[in-house]
């Protein structure tokens, strides 16, 4: 699995080029957004098209995308590609997780000044099931904002991997008590990462393969999690330009 890390800040000429690679529907949807949000959305979607086009050998404009029942984007079957991808963004940064090895999910949150202890206290009941509240919160008194952010991105990555949408489902999956965390640097060599198995409160909610989860520590107040079936994966974090040049690190 490869995670592309990219900035959503681009020069005006680059922004104009990215607008032109969007589909008509994507352009129309972008116009409904506020200007600042619109610019980030265009850069994220445009660079996703550039990246996928490079990987499957077509121009960005020719990348055909479709969506699942709950809105998760996929490459169209027209491309006959095994590539799976998922996108997340926070503030001025986005990440794109890409793999040939089955469904994946990624989530990103950059720490803000509003992520304080009061915020953590209010968020905990919306993220944790009753048993998790007992395990994580009541047993320890309280969780820090950083711990809440870790659990939040981990659960969202899991739900994005299985493609059910987030909605009110955060409390349906139970994280292991000790989430694995791997410290990684952008453009370093790929590493093997252990994935911890996620338990679903309703066993019928997600039949089949078990989903594994890990946190990726990039420092800089960035909380990042990736999820996929299995217990181990080979993972690399790459800059956008590096992937365009070298392709994916797989495993």
JSON list of C-alpha atoms in Angstrom, two decimals:
[
{"chain": "A", "resi": 1, "resn": "UNK", "atom": "CA", "xyz": [0.00, 0.00, 0.00]},
{"chain": "A", "resi": 2, "resn": "UNK", "atom": "CA", "xyz": [1.20, 3.49, -0.80]},
{"chain": "A", "resi": 3, "resn": "UNK", "atom": "CA", "xyz": [-0.04, 6.70, 0.76]},
{"chain": "A", "resi": 4, "resn": "UNK", "atom": "CA", "xyz": [0.44, 9.82, -1.33]},
{"chain": "A", "resi": 5, "resn": "UNK", "atom": "CA", "xyz": [0.78, 12.97, 0.74]},
{"chain": "A", "resi": 6, "resn": "UNK", "atom": "CA", "xyz": [-0.02, 16.20, -1.04]},
{"chain": "A", "resi": 7, "resn": "UNK", "atom": "CA", "xyz": [-0.55, 19.86, -0.32]},
{"chain": "A", "resi": 8, "resn": "UNK", "atom": "CA", "xyz": [-3.80, 21.51, -1.34]},
{"chain": "A", "resi": 9, "resn": "UNK", "atom": "CA", "xyz": [-1.99, 24.82, -1.85]},
{"chain": "A", "resi": 10, "resn": "UNK", "atom": "CA", "xyz": [-1.10, 25.34, -5.51]},
{"chain": "A", "resi": 11, "resn": "UNK", "atom": "CA", "xyz": [-0.27, 28.31, -7.72]},
{"chain": "A", "resi": 12, "resn": "UNK", "atom": "CA", "xyz": [-3.07, 29.83, -9.81]},
{"chain": "A", "resi": 13, "resn": "UNK", "atom": "CA", "xyz": [-1.78, 28.38, -13.09]},
{"chain": "A", "resi": 14, "resn": "UNK", "atom": "CA", "xyz": [-1.68, 24.88, -11.58]},
{"chain": "A", "resi": 15, "resn": "UNK", "atom": "CA", "xyz": [-5.18, 25.38, -10.19]},
{"chain": "A", "resi": 16, "resn": "UNK", "atom": "CA", "xyz": [-6.45, 26.31, -13.66]},
{"chain": "A", "resi": 17, "resn": "UNK", "atom": "CA", "xyz": [-4.92, 23.12, -15.10]},
{"chain": "A", "resi": 18, "resn": "UNK", "atom": "CA", "xyz": [-6.55, 21.00, -12.42]},
{"chain": "A", "resi": 19, "resn": "UNK", "atom": "CA", "xyz": [-9.96, 22.54, -13.05]},
{"chain": "A", "resi": 20, "resn": "UNK", "atom": "CA", "xyz": [-9.65, 21.47, -16.68]},
{"chain": "A", "resi": 21, "resn": "UNK", "atom": "CA", "xyz": [-9.09, 17.79, -15.83]},
{"chain": "A", "resi": 22, "resn": "UNK", "atom": "CA", "xyz": [-12.34, 17.52, -13.86]},
{"chain": "A", "resi": 23, "resn": "UNK", "atom": "CA", "xyz": [-15.49, 16.03, -15.33]},
{"chain": "A", "resi": 24, "resn": "UNK", "atom": "CA", "xyz": [-18.40, 18.36, -15.99]},
{"chain": "A", "resi": 25, "resn": "UNK", "atom": "CA", "xyz": [-20.23, 16.94, -12.99]},
{"chain": "A", "resi": 26, "resn": "UNK", "atom": "CA", "xyz": [-17.21, 17.53, -10.75]},
{"chain": "A", "resi": 27, "resn": "UNK", "atom": "CA", "xyz": [-16.92, 21.11, -11.98]},
{"chain": "A", "resi": 28, "resn": "UNK", "atom": "CA", "xyz": [-20.61, 21.72, -11.32]},
{"chain": "A", "resi": 29, "resn": "UNK", "atom": "CA", "xyz": [-20.38, 20.30, -7.80]},
{"chain": "A", "resi": 30, "resn": "UNK", "atom": "CA", "xyz": [-17.33, 22.43, -7.03]},
{"chain": "A", "resi": 31, "resn": "UNK", "atom": "CA", "xyz": [-19.25, 25.59, -7.91]},
{"chain": "A", "resi": 32, "resn": "UNK", "atom": "CA", "xyz": [-21.71, 24.89, -5.09]},
{"chain": "A", "resi": 33, "resn": "UNK", "atom": "CA", "xyz": [-18.96, 25.25, -2.51]},
{"chain": "A", "resi": 34, "resn": "UNK", "atom": "CA", "xyz": [-17.61, 28.35, -0.83]},
{"chain": "A", "resi": 35, "resn": "UNK", "atom": "CA", "xyz": [-14.54, 29.72, -2.69]},
{"chain": "A", "resi": 36, "resn": "UNK", "atom": "CA", "xyz": [-11.91, 28.57, -0.18]},
{"chain": "A", "resi": 37, "resn": "UNK", "atom": "CA", "xyz": [-13.46, 25.10, 0.17]},
{"chain": "A", "resi": 38, "resn": "UNK", "atom": "CA", "xyz": [-13.95, 24.92, -3.60]},
{"chain": "A", "resi": 39, "resn": "UNK", "atom": "CA", "xyz": [-10.27, 25.50, -4.28]},
{"chain": "A", "resi": 40, "resn": "UNK", "atom": "CA", "xyz": [-9.17, 22.72, -1.93]},
{"chain": "A", "resi": 41, "resn": "UNK", "atom": "CA", "xyz": [-11.80, 20.33, -3.37]},
{"chain": "A", "resi": 42, "resn": "UNK", "atom": "CA", "xyz": [-10.67, 21.03, -6.94]},
{"chain": "A", "resi": 43, "resn": "UNK", "atom": "CA", "xyz": [-7.00, 20.49, -6.10]},
{"chain": "A", "resi": 44, "resn": "UNK", "atom": "CA", "xyz": [-7.77, 17.26, -4.23]},
{"chain": "A", "resi": 45, "resn": "UNK", "atom": "CA", "xyz": [-9.94, 15.80, -7.00]},
{"chain": "A", "resi": 46, "resn": "UNK", "atom": "CA", "xyz": [-7.72, 17.06, -9.79]},
{"chain": "A", "resi": 47, "resn": "UNK", "atom": "CA", "xyz": [-4.56, 15.62, -8.28]},
{"chain": "A", "resi": 48, "resn": "UNK", "atom": "CA", "xyz": [-6.38, 12.35, -7.62]},
{"chain": "A", "resi": 49, "resn": "UNK", "atom": "CA", "xyz": [-7.15, 12.17, -11.34]},
{"chain": "A", "resi": 50, "resn": "UNK", "atom": "CA", "xyz": [-3.53, 12.97, -12.21]},
{"chain": "A", "resi": 51, "resn": "UNK", "atom": "CA", "xyz": [-2.31, 10.25, -9.87]},
{"chain": "A", "resi": 52, "resn": "UNK", "atom": "CA", "xyz": [-4.75, 7.57, -11.02]},
{"chain": "A", "resi": 53, "resn": "UNK", "atom": "CA", "xyz": [-4.16, 8.44, -14.66]},
{"chain": "A", "resi": 54, "resn": "UNK", "atom": "CA", "xyz": [-0.42, 7.98, -14.18]},
{"chain": "A", "resi": 55, "resn": "UNK", "atom": "CA", "xyz": [-0.95, 4.59, -12.53]},
{"chain": "A", "resi": 56, "resn": "UNK", "atom": "CA", "xyz": [-3.36, 3.15, -15.10]},
{"chain": "A", "resi": 57, "resn": "UNK", "atom": "CA", "xyz": [-1.82, 4.79, -18.16]},
{"chain": "A", "resi": 58, "resn": "UNK", "atom": "CA", "xyz": [-4.48, 7.27, -19.27]},
{"chain": "A", "resi": 59, "resn": "UNK", "atom": "CA", "xyz": [-4.79, 11.05, -19.19]},
{"chain": "A", "resi": 60, "resn": "UNK", "atom": "CA", "xyz": [-6.36, 12.60, -16.06]},
{"chain": "A", "resi": 61, "resn": "UNK", "atom": "CA", "xyz": [-9.42, 13.58, -18.10]},
{"chain": "A", "resi": 62, "resn": "UNK", "atom": "CA", "xyz": [-9.92, 9.96, -19.19]},
{"chain": "A", "resi": 63, "resn": "UNK", "atom": "CA", "xyz": [-10.02, 8.54, -15.66]},
{"chain": "A", "resi": 64, "resn": "UNK", "atom": "CA", "xyz": [-13.53, 7.12, -15.23]},
{"chain": "A", "resi": 65, "resn": "UNK", "atom": "CA", "xyz": [-14.77, 7.12, -11.65]},
{"chain": "A", "resi": 66, "resn": "UNK", "atom": "CA", "xyz": [-17.87, 5.61, -10.14]},
{"chain": "A", "resi": 67, "resn": "UNK", "atom": "CA", "xyz": [-19.29, 5.55, -6.62]},
{"chain": "A", "resi": 68, "resn": "UNK", "atom": "CA", "xyz": [-20.61, 2.82, -4.37]},
{"chain": "A", "resi": 69, "resn": "UNK", "atom": "CA", "xyz": [-23.97, 2.83, -2.65]},
{"chain": "A", "resi": 70, "resn": "UNK", "atom": "CA", "xyz": [-22.74, 5.11, 0.14]},
{"chain": "A", "resi": 71, "resn": "UNK", "atom": "CA", "xyz": [-20.60, 7.39, -1.99]},
{"chain": "A", "resi": 72, "resn": "UNK", "atom": "CA", "xyz": [-17.19, 5.72, -1.85]},
{"chain": "A", "resi": 73, "resn": "UNK", "atom": "CA", "xyz": [-15.35, 6.40, -5.14]},
{"chain": "A", "resi": 74, "resn": "UNK", "atom": "CA", "xyz": [-13.87, 3.61, -7.25]},
{"chain": "A", "resi": 75, "resn": "UNK", "atom": "CA", "xyz": [-12.20, 3.27, -10.61]},
{"chain": "A", "resi": 76, "resn": "UNK", "atom": "CA", "xyz": [-14.76, 2.29, -13.22]},
{"chain": "A", "resi": 77, "resn": "UNK", "atom": "CA", "xyz": [-14.71, -1.33, -14.40]},
{"chain": "A", "resi": 78, "resn": "UNK", "atom": "CA", "xyz": [-13.98, 0.13, -17.84]},
{"chain": "A", "resi": 79, "resn": "UNK", "atom": "CA", "xyz": [-10.33, 0.42, -16.79]},
{"chain": "A", "resi": 80, "resn": "UNK", "atom": "CA", "xyz": [-10.08, -3.27, -15.80]},
{"chain": "A", "resi": 81, "resn": "UNK", "atom": "CA", "xyz": [-7.68, -2.32, -13.02]},
{"chain": "A", "resi": 82, "resn": "UNK", "atom": "CA", "xyz": [-7.19, -3.91, -9.60]},
{"chain": "A", "resi": 83, "resn": "UNK", "atom": "CA", "xyz": [-6.28, -0.55, -8.07]},
{"chain": "A", "resi": 84, "resn": "UNK", "atom": "CA", "xyz": [-8.28, 0.48, -5.01]},
{"chain": "A", "resi": 85, "resn": "UNK", "atom": "CA", "xyz": [-7.94, 3.93, -3.51]},
{"chain": "A", "resi": 86, "resn": "UNK", "atom": "CA", "xyz": [-9.28, 6.16, -0.79]},
{"chain": "A", "resi": 87, "resn": "UNK", "atom": "CA", "xyz": [-8.91, 9.87, -0.10]},
{"chain": "A", "resi": 88, "resn": "UNK", "atom": "CA", "xyz": [-8.90, 11.99, 3.05]},
{"chain": "A", "resi": 89, "resn": "UNK", "atom": "CA", "xyz": [-8.14, 15.63, 3.67]},
{"chain": "A", "resi": 90, "resn": "UNK", "atom": "CA", "xyz": [-7.81, 18.01, 6.57]},
{"chain": "A", "resi": 91, "resn": "UNK", "atom": "CA", "xyz": [-7.18, 21.74, 6.37]},
{"chain": "A", "resi": 92, "resn": "UNK", "atom": "CA", "xyz": [-4.49, 22.30, 3.71]},
{"chain": "A", "resi": 93, "resn": "UNK", "atom": "CA", "xyz": [-3.40, 18.69, 3.20]},
{"chain": "A", "resi": 94, "resn": "UNK", "atom": "CA", "xyz": [-4.74, 15.55, 1.56]},
{"chain": "A", "resi": 95, "resn": "UNK", "atom": "CA", "xyz": [-3.69, 11.91, 1.44]},
{"chain": "A", "resi": 96, "resn": "UNK", "atom": "CA", "xyz": [-4.54, 9.26, -1.14]},
{"chain": "A", "resi": 97, "resn": "UNK", "atom": "CA", "xyz": [-4.11, 5.61, -0.16]},
{"chain": "A", "resi": 98, "resn": "UNK", "atom": "CA", "xyz": [-3.59, 3.33, -3.17]},
{"chain": "A", "resi": 99, "resn": "UNK", "atom": "CA", "xyz": [-3.23, -0.45, -3.38]},
{"chain": "A", "resi": 100, "resn": "UNK", "atom": "CA", "xyz": [-3.60, -3.46, -5.67]},
{"chain": "A", "resi": 101, "resn": "UNK", "atom": "CA", "xyz": [-4.36, -5.66, -2.66]},
{"chain": "A", "resi": 102, "resn": "UNK", "atom": "CA", "xyz": [-8.07, -5.11, -1.97]},
{"chain": "A", "resi": 103, "resn": "UNK", "atom": "CA", "xyz": [-10.28, -2.60, -0.19]},
{"chain": "A", "resi": 104, "resn": "UNK", "atom": "CA", "xyz": [-8.58, 0.19, 1.75]},
{"chain": "A", "resi": 105, "resn": "UNK", "atom": "CA", "xyz": [-9.61, 3.15, 3.84]},
{"chain": "A", "resi": 106, "resn": "UNK", "atom": "CA", "xyz": [-7.65, 6.15, 5.07]},
{"chain": "A", "resi": 107, "resn": "UNK", "atom": "CA", "xyz": [-8.47, 9.06, 7.33]},
{"chain": "A", "resi": 108, "resn": "UNK", "atom": "CA", "xyz": [-6.56, 12.18, 8.26]},
{"chain": "A", "resi": 109, "resn": "UNK", "atom": "CA", "xyz": [-7.05, 14.87, 10.87]},
{"chain": "A", "resi": 110, "resn": "UNK", "atom": "CA", "xyz": [-4.69, 17.73, 11.63]},
{"chain": "A", "resi": 111, "resn": "UNK", "atom": "CA", "xyz": [-4.80, 18.89, 15.22]},
{"chain": "A", "resi": 112, "resn": "UNK", "atom": "CA", "xyz": [-6.46, 22.26, 15.79]},
{"chain": "A", "resi": 113, "resn": "UNK", "atom": "CA", "xyz": [-6.53, 24.59, 18.79]},
{"chain": "A", "resi": 114, "resn": "UNK", "atom": "CA", "xyz": [-10.19, 23.65, 19.27]},
{"chain": "A", "resi": 115, "resn": "UNK", "atom": "CA", "xyz": [-9.15, 20.03, 19.93]},
{"chain": "A", "resi": 116, "resn": "UNK", "atom": "CA", "xyz": [-8.94, 20.60, 23.68]},
{"chain": "A", "resi": 117, "resn": "UNK", "atom": "CA", "xyz": [-10.02, 18.57, 26.71]},
{"chain": "A", "resi": 118, "resn": "UNK", "atom": "CA", "xyz": [-13.58, 19.88, 26.58]},
{"chain": "A", "resi": 119, "resn": "UNK", "atom": "CA", "xyz": [-13.80, 18.82, 22.92]},
{"chain": "A", "resi": 120, "resn": "UNK", "atom": "CA", "xyz": [-12.46, 15.37, 23.84]},
{"chain": "A", "resi": 121, "resn": "UNK", "atom": "CA", "xyz": [-15.06, 15.00, 26.59]},
{"chain": "A", "resi": 122, "resn": "UNK", "atom": "CA", "xyz": [-17.89, 15.85, 24.17]},
{"chain": "A", "resi": 123, "resn": "UNK", "atom": "CA", "xyz": [-16.56, 13.66, 21.35]},
{"chain": "A", "resi": 124, "resn": "UNK", "atom": "CA", "xyz": [-15.95, 10.46, 23.32]},
{"chain": "A", "resi": 125, "resn": "UNK", "atom": "CA", "xyz": [-19.63, 9.34, 23.54]},
{"chain": "A", "resi": 126, "resn": "UNK", "atom": "CA", "xyz": [-20.09, 9.87, 19.78]},
{"chain": "A", "resi": 127, "resn": "UNK", "atom": "CA", "xyz": [-17.08, 7.69, 18.93]},
{"chain": "A", "resi": 128, "resn": "UNK", "atom": "CA", "xyz": [-17.09, 4.90, 21.52]},
{"chain": "A", "resi": 129, "resn": "UNK", "atom": "CA", "xyz": [-19.57, 2.10, 22.20]},
{"chain": "A", "resi": 130, "resn": "UNK", "atom": "CA", "xyz": [-20.67, 1.57, 25.80]},
{"chain": "A", "resi": 131, "resn": "UNK", "atom": "CA", "xyz": [-18.05, -1.13, 26.35]},
{"chain": "A", "resi": 132, "resn": "UNK", "atom": "CA", "xyz": [-15.34, 1.11, 24.90]},
{"chain": "A", "resi": 133, "resn": "UNK", "atom": "CA", "xyz": [-16.41, 3.98, 27.14]},
{"chain": "A", "resi": 134, "resn": "UNK", "atom": "CA", "xyz": [-15.92, 1.65, 30.10]},
{"chain": "A", "resi": 135, "resn": "UNK", "atom": "CA", "xyz": [-12.59, 0.40, 28.81]},
{"chain": "A", "resi": 136, "resn": "UNK", "atom": "CA", "xyz": [-11.03, 3.62, 27.53]},
{"chain": "A", "resi": 137, "resn": "UNK", "atom": "CA", "xyz": [-12.68, 6.41, 29.47]},
{"chain": "A", "resi": 138, "resn": "UNK", "atom": "CA", "xyz": [-14.17, 5.29, 32.77]},
{"chain": "A", "resi": 139, "resn": "UNK", "atom": "CA", "xyz": [-11.24, 3.00, 33.54]},
{"chain": "A", "resi": 140, "resn": "UNK", "atom": "CA", "xyz": [-8.68, 5.78, 33.02]},
{"chain": "A", "resi": 141, "resn": "UNK", "atom": "CA", "xyz": [-10.60, 8.86, 34.04]},
{"chain": "A", "resi": 142, "resn": "UNK", "atom": "CA", "xyz": [-10.35, 10.57, 30.68]},
{"chain": "A", "resi": 143, "resn": "UNK", "atom": "CA", "xyz": [-8.67, 10.40, 27.30]},
{"chain": "A", "resi": 144, "resn": "UNK", "atom": "CA", "xyz": [-6.53, 13.20, 25.90]},
{"chain": "A", "resi": 145, "resn": "UNK", "atom": "CA", "xyz": [-7.54, 15.06, 22.72]},
{"chain": "A", "resi": 146, "resn": "UNK", "atom": "CA", "xyz": [-4.67, 13.29, 20.94]},
{"chain": "A", "resi": 147, "resn": "UNK", "atom": "CA", "xyz": [-6.02, 9.86, 21.94]},
{"chain": "A", "resi": 148, "resn": "UNK", "atom": "CA", "xyz": [-9.53, 10.80, 20.85]},
{"chain": "A", "resi": 149, "resn": "UNK", "atom": "CA", "xyz": [-8.19, 11.97, 17.47]},
{"chain": "A", "resi": 150, "resn": "UNK", "atom": "CA", "xyz": [-6.33, 8.67, 17.03]},
{"chain": "A", "resi": 151, "resn": "UNK", "atom": "CA", "xyz": [-9.49, 6.64, 17.72]},
{"chain": "A", "resi": 152, "resn": "UNK", "atom": "CA", "xyz": [-11.58, 8.91, 15.51]},
{"chain": "A", "resi": 153, "resn": "UNK", "atom": "CA", "xyz": [-9.36, 8.59, 12.43]},
{"chain": "A", "resi": 154, "resn": "UNK", "atom": "CA", "xyz": [-8.94, 4.85, 13.03]},
{"chain": "A", "resi": 155, "resn": "UNK", "atom": "CA", "xyz": [-12.68, 4.20, 13.07]},
{"chain": "A", "resi": 156, "resn": "UNK", "atom": "CA", "xyz": [-13.34, 6.41, 10.06]},
{"chain": "A", "resi": 157, "resn": "UNK", "atom": "CA", "xyz": [-10.60, 4.62, 8.11]},
{"chain": "A", "resi": 158, "resn": "UNK", "atom": "CA", "xyz": [-12.23, 1.26, 8.91]},
{"chain": "A", "resi": 159, "resn": "UNK", "atom": "CA", "xyz": [-15.68, 2.40, 7.80]},
{"chain": "A", "resi": 160, "resn": "UNK", "atom": "CA", "xyz": [-14.25, 3.96, 4.65]},
{"chain": "A", "resi": 161, "resn": "UNK", "atom": "CA", "xyz": [-12.46, 0.70, 3.84]},
{"chain": "A", "resi": 162, "resn": "UNK", "atom": "CA", "xyz": [-15.68, -1.31, 3.92]},
{"chain": "A", "resi": 163, "resn": "UNK", "atom": "CA", "xyz": [-17.54, 1.43, 2.05]},
{"chain": "A", "resi": 164, "resn": "UNK", "atom": "CA", "xyz": [-20.60, 1.78, 4.28]},
{"chain": "A", "resi": 165, "resn": "UNK", "atom": "CA", "xyz": [-20.32, 5.51, 4.86]},
{"chain": "A", "resi": 166, "resn": "UNK", "atom": "CA", "xyz": [-19.64, 7.07, 8.26]},
{"chain": "A", "resi": 167, "resn": "UNK", "atom": "CA", "xyz": [-23.03, 8.37, 9.42]},
{"chain": "A", "resi": 168, "resn": "UNK", "atom": "CA", "xyz": [-23.69, 7.20, 12.98]},
{"chain": "A", "resi": 169, "resn": "UNK", "atom": "CA", "xyz": [-21.67, 4.00, 12.60]},
{"chain": "A", "resi": 170, "resn": "UNK", "atom": "CA", "xyz": [-18.55, 4.96, 14.59]},
{"chain": "A", "resi": 171, "resn": "UNK", "atom": "CA", "xyz": [-19.89, 3.16, 17.65]},
{"chain": "A", "resi": 172, "resn": "UNK", "atom": "CA", "xyz": [-20.51, -0.09, 15.73]},
{"chain": "A", "resi": 173, "resn": "UNK", "atom": "CA", "xyz": [-16.84, -1.09, 15.51]},
{"chain": "A", "resi": 174, "resn": "UNK", "atom": "CA", "xyz": [-14.59, -1.71, 18.49]},
{"chain": "A", "resi": 175, "resn": "UNK", "atom": "CA", "xyz": [-10.91, -0.88, 18.33]},
{"chain": "A", "resi": 176, "resn": "UNK", "atom": "CA", "xyz": [-8.26, -2.99, 20.07]},
{"chain": "A", "resi": 177, "resn": "UNK", "atom": "CA", "xyz": [-7.07, -1.61, 23.39]},
{"chain": "A", "resi": 178, "resn": "UNK", "atom": "CA", "xyz": [-3.57, -1.02, 22.04]},
{"chain": "A", "resi": 179, "resn": "UNK", "atom": "CA", "xyz": [-3.65, 0.37, 18.51]},
{"chain": "A", "resi": 180, "resn": "UNK", "atom": "CA", "xyz": [-0.42, -0.26, 16.57]},
{"chain": "A", "resi": 181, "resn": "UNK", "atom": "CA", "xyz": [1.43, 2.88, 15.55]},
{"chain": "A", "resi": 182, "resn": "UNK", "atom": "CA", "xyz": [4.25, 3.16, 13.04]},
{"chain": "A", "resi": 183, "resn": "UNK", "atom": "CA", "xyz": [6.49, 6.18, 12.73]},
{"chain": "A", "resi": 184, "resn": "UNK", "atom": "CA", "xyz": [7.15, 6.84, 9.06]},
{"chain": "A", "resi": 185, "resn": "UNK", "atom": "CA", "xyz": [8.87, 9.48, 6.98]},
{"chain": "A", "resi": 186, "resn": "UNK", "atom": "CA", "xyz": [7.78, 10.72, 3.58]},
{"chain": "A", "resi": 187, "resn": "UNK", "atom": "CA", "xyz": [9.73, 9.09, 0.73]},
{"chain": "A", "resi": 188, "resn": "UNK", "atom": "CA", "xyz": [11.52, 6.62, 3.02]},
{"chain": "A", "resi": 189, "resn": "UNK", "atom": "CA", "xyz": [11.70, 2.91, 2.16]},
{"chain": "A", "resi": 190, "resn": "UNK", "atom": "CA", "xyz": [8.53, 0.85, 2.49]},
{"chain": "A", "resi": 191, "resn": "UNK", "atom": "CA", "xyz": [8.07, -0.98, 5.81]},
{"chain": "A", "resi": 192, "resn": "UNK", "atom": "CA", "xyz": [6.01, -3.95, 6.96]},
{"chain": "A", "resi": 193, "resn": "UNK", "atom": "CA", "xyz": [3.29, -2.82, 9.36]},
{"chain": "A", "resi": 194, "resn": "UNK", "atom": "CA", "xyz": [1.22, -4.93, 11.74]},
{"chain": "A", "resi": 195, "resn": "UNK", "atom": "CA", "xyz": [-2.54, -4.42, 11.55]},
{"chain": "A", "resi": 196, "resn": "UNK", "atom": "CA", "xyz": [-4.79, -4.91, 14.58]},
{"chain": "A", "resi": 197, "resn": "UNK", "atom": "CA", "xyz": [-8.15, -6.59, 13.96]},
{"chain": "A", "resi": 198, "resn": "UNK", "atom": "CA", "xyz": [-11.29, -4.51, 14.44]},
{"chain": "A", "resi": 199, "resn": "UNK", "atom": "CA", "xyz": [-14.33, -6.13, 16.08]},
{"chain": "A", "resi": 200, "resn": "UNK", "atom": "CA", "xyz": [-17.83, -5.19, 14.91]},
{"chain": "A", "resi": 201, "resn": "UNK", "atom": "CA", "xyz": [-20.56, -4.92, 17.53]},
{"chain": "A", "resi": 202, "resn": "UNK", "atom": "CA", "xyz": [-23.04, -6.41, 15.06]},
{"chain": "A", "resi": 203, "resn": "UNK", "atom": "CA", "xyz": [-21.42, -9.48, 13.48]},
{"chain": "A", "resi": 204, "resn": "UNK", "atom": "CA", "xyz": [-23.79, -9.19, 10.51]},
{"chain": "A", "resi": 205, "resn": "UNK", "atom": "CA", "xyz": [-22.68, -5.61, 9.86]},
{"chain": "A", "resi": 206, "resn": "UNK", "atom": "CA", "xyz": [-19.58, -6.65, 7.97]},
{"chain": "A", "resi": 207, "resn": "UNK", "atom": "CA", "xyz": [-19.46, -10.36, 7.06]},
{"chain": "A", "resi": 208, "resn": "UNK", "atom": "CA", "xyz": [-16.38, -11.85, 5.44]},
{"chain": "A", "resi": 209, "resn": "UNK", "atom": "CA", "xyz": [-12.82, -10.59, 5.74]},
{"chain": "A", "resi": 210, "resn": "UNK", "atom": "CA", "xyz": [-11.69, -9.03, 8.98]},
{"chain": "A", "resi": 211, "resn": "UNK", "atom": "CA", "xyz": [-10.44, -5.48, 8.73]},
{"chain": "A", "resi": 212, "resn": "UNK", "atom": "CA", "xyz": [-7.07, -4.50, 10.18]},
{"chain": "A", "resi": 213, "resn": "UNK", "atom": "CA", "xyz": [-6.06, -1.02, 11.31]},
{"chain": "A", "resi": 214, "resn": "UNK", "atom": "CA", "xyz": [-2.89, 0.88, 12.13]},
{"chain": "A", "resi": 215, "resn": "UNK", "atom": "CA", "xyz": [-1.99, 4.45, 12.97]},
{"chain": "A", "resi": 216, "resn": "UNK", "atom": "CA", "xyz": [0.77, 6.15, 10.98]},
{"chain": "A", "resi": 217, "resn": "UNK", "atom": "CA", "xyz": [2.84, 8.69, 12.89]},
{"chain": "A", "resi": 218, "resn": "UNK", "atom": "CA", "xyz": [4.06, 11.48, 10.61]},
{"chain": "A", "resi": 219, "resn": "UNK", "atom": "CA", "xyz": [4.56, 13.95, 13.46]},
{"chain": "A", "resi": 220, "resn": "UNK", "atom": "CA", "xyz": [3.63, 17.60, 12.97]},
{"chain": "A", "resi": 221, "resn": "UNK", "atom": "CA", "xyz": [0.28, 17.26, 14.78]},
{"chain": "A", "resi": 222, "resn": "UNK", "atom": "CA", "xyz": [-1.03, 14.95, 12.06]},
{"chain": "A", "resi": 223, "resn": "UNK", "atom": "CA", "xyz": [-3.28, 12.00, 12.92]},
{"chain": "A", "resi": 224, "resn": "UNK", "atom": "CA", "xyz": [-3.43, 9.38, 10.16]},
{"chain": "A", "resi": 225, "resn": "UNK", "atom": "CA", "xyz": [-4.88, 5.86, 10.03]},
{"chain": "A", "resi": 226, "resn": "UNK", "atom": "CA", "xyz": [-5.14, 3.22, 7.31]},
{"chain": "A", "resi": 227, "resn": "UNK", "atom": "CA", "xyz": [-7.35, 0.12, 7.20]},
{"chain": "A", "resi": 228, "resn": "UNK", "atom": "CA", "xyz": [-7.52, -2.96, 4.97]},
{"chain": "A", "resi": 229, "resn": "UNK", "atom": "CA", "xyz": [-8.26, -6.69, 5.27]},
{"chain": "A", "resi": 230, "resn": "UNK", "atom": "CA", "xyz": [-5.43, -8.70, 6.78]},
{"chain": "A", "resi": 231, "resn": "UNK", "atom": "CA", "xyz": [-2.94, -8.58, 9.63]},
{"chain": "A", "resi": 232, "resn": "UNK", "atom": "CA", "xyz": [0.13, -7.12, 7.95]},
{"chain": "A", "resi": 233, "resn": "UNK", "atom": "CA", "xyz": [0.93, -4.92, 4.99]},
{"chain": "A", "resi": 234, "resn": "UNK", "atom": "CA", "xyz": [3.91, -3.32, 3.32]},
{"chain": "A", "resi": 235, "resn": "UNK", "atom": "CA", "xyz": [3.43, 0.42, 3.50]},
{"chain": "A", "resi": 236, "resn": "UNK", "atom": "CA", "xyz": [5.18, 3.51, 2.19]},
{"chain": "A", "resi": 237, "resn": "UNK", "atom": "CA", "xyz": [4.34, 7.19, 2.45]},
{"chain": "A", "resi": 238, "resn": "UNK", "atom": "CA", "xyz": [5.30, 9.10, -0.68]},
{"chain": "A", "resi": 239, "resn": "UNK", "atom": "CA", "xyz": [5.14, 12.66, -1.87]},
{"chain": "A", "resi": 240, "resn": "UNK", "atom": "CA", "xyz": [2.77, 13.25, -4.77]},
{"chain": "A", "resi": 241, "resn": "UNK", "atom": "CA", "xyz": [5.67, 13.91, -7.18]},
{"chain": "A", "resi": 242, "resn": "UNK", "atom": "CA", "xyz": [7.56, 10.78, -6.08]},
{"chain": "A", "resi": 243, "resn": "UNK", "atom": "CA", "xyz": [4.60, 8.52, -6.90]},
{"chain": "A", "resi": 244, "resn": "UNK", "atom": "CA", "xyz": [4.22, 10.14, -10.32]},
{"chain": "A", "resi": 245, "resn": "UNK", "atom": "CA", "xyz": [7.85, 9.25, -10.96]},
{"chain": "A", "resi": 246, "resn": "UNK", "atom": "CA", "xyz": [8.26, 5.86, -9.23]},
{"chain": "A", "resi": 247, "resn": "UNK", "atom": "CA", "xyz": [4.77, 4.37, -8.97]},
{"chain": "A", "resi": 248, "resn": "UNK", "atom": "CA", "xyz": [3.53, 2.36, -5.98]},
{"chain": "A", "resi": 249, "resn": "UNK", "atom": "CA", "xyz": [5.16, 0.43, -3.16]},
{"chain": "A", "resi": 250, "resn": "UNK", "atom": "CA", "xyz": [3.09, -2.73, -2.82]},
{"chain": "A", "resi": 251, "resn": "UNK", "atom": "CA", "xyz": [2.51, -5.43, -0.26]}
]
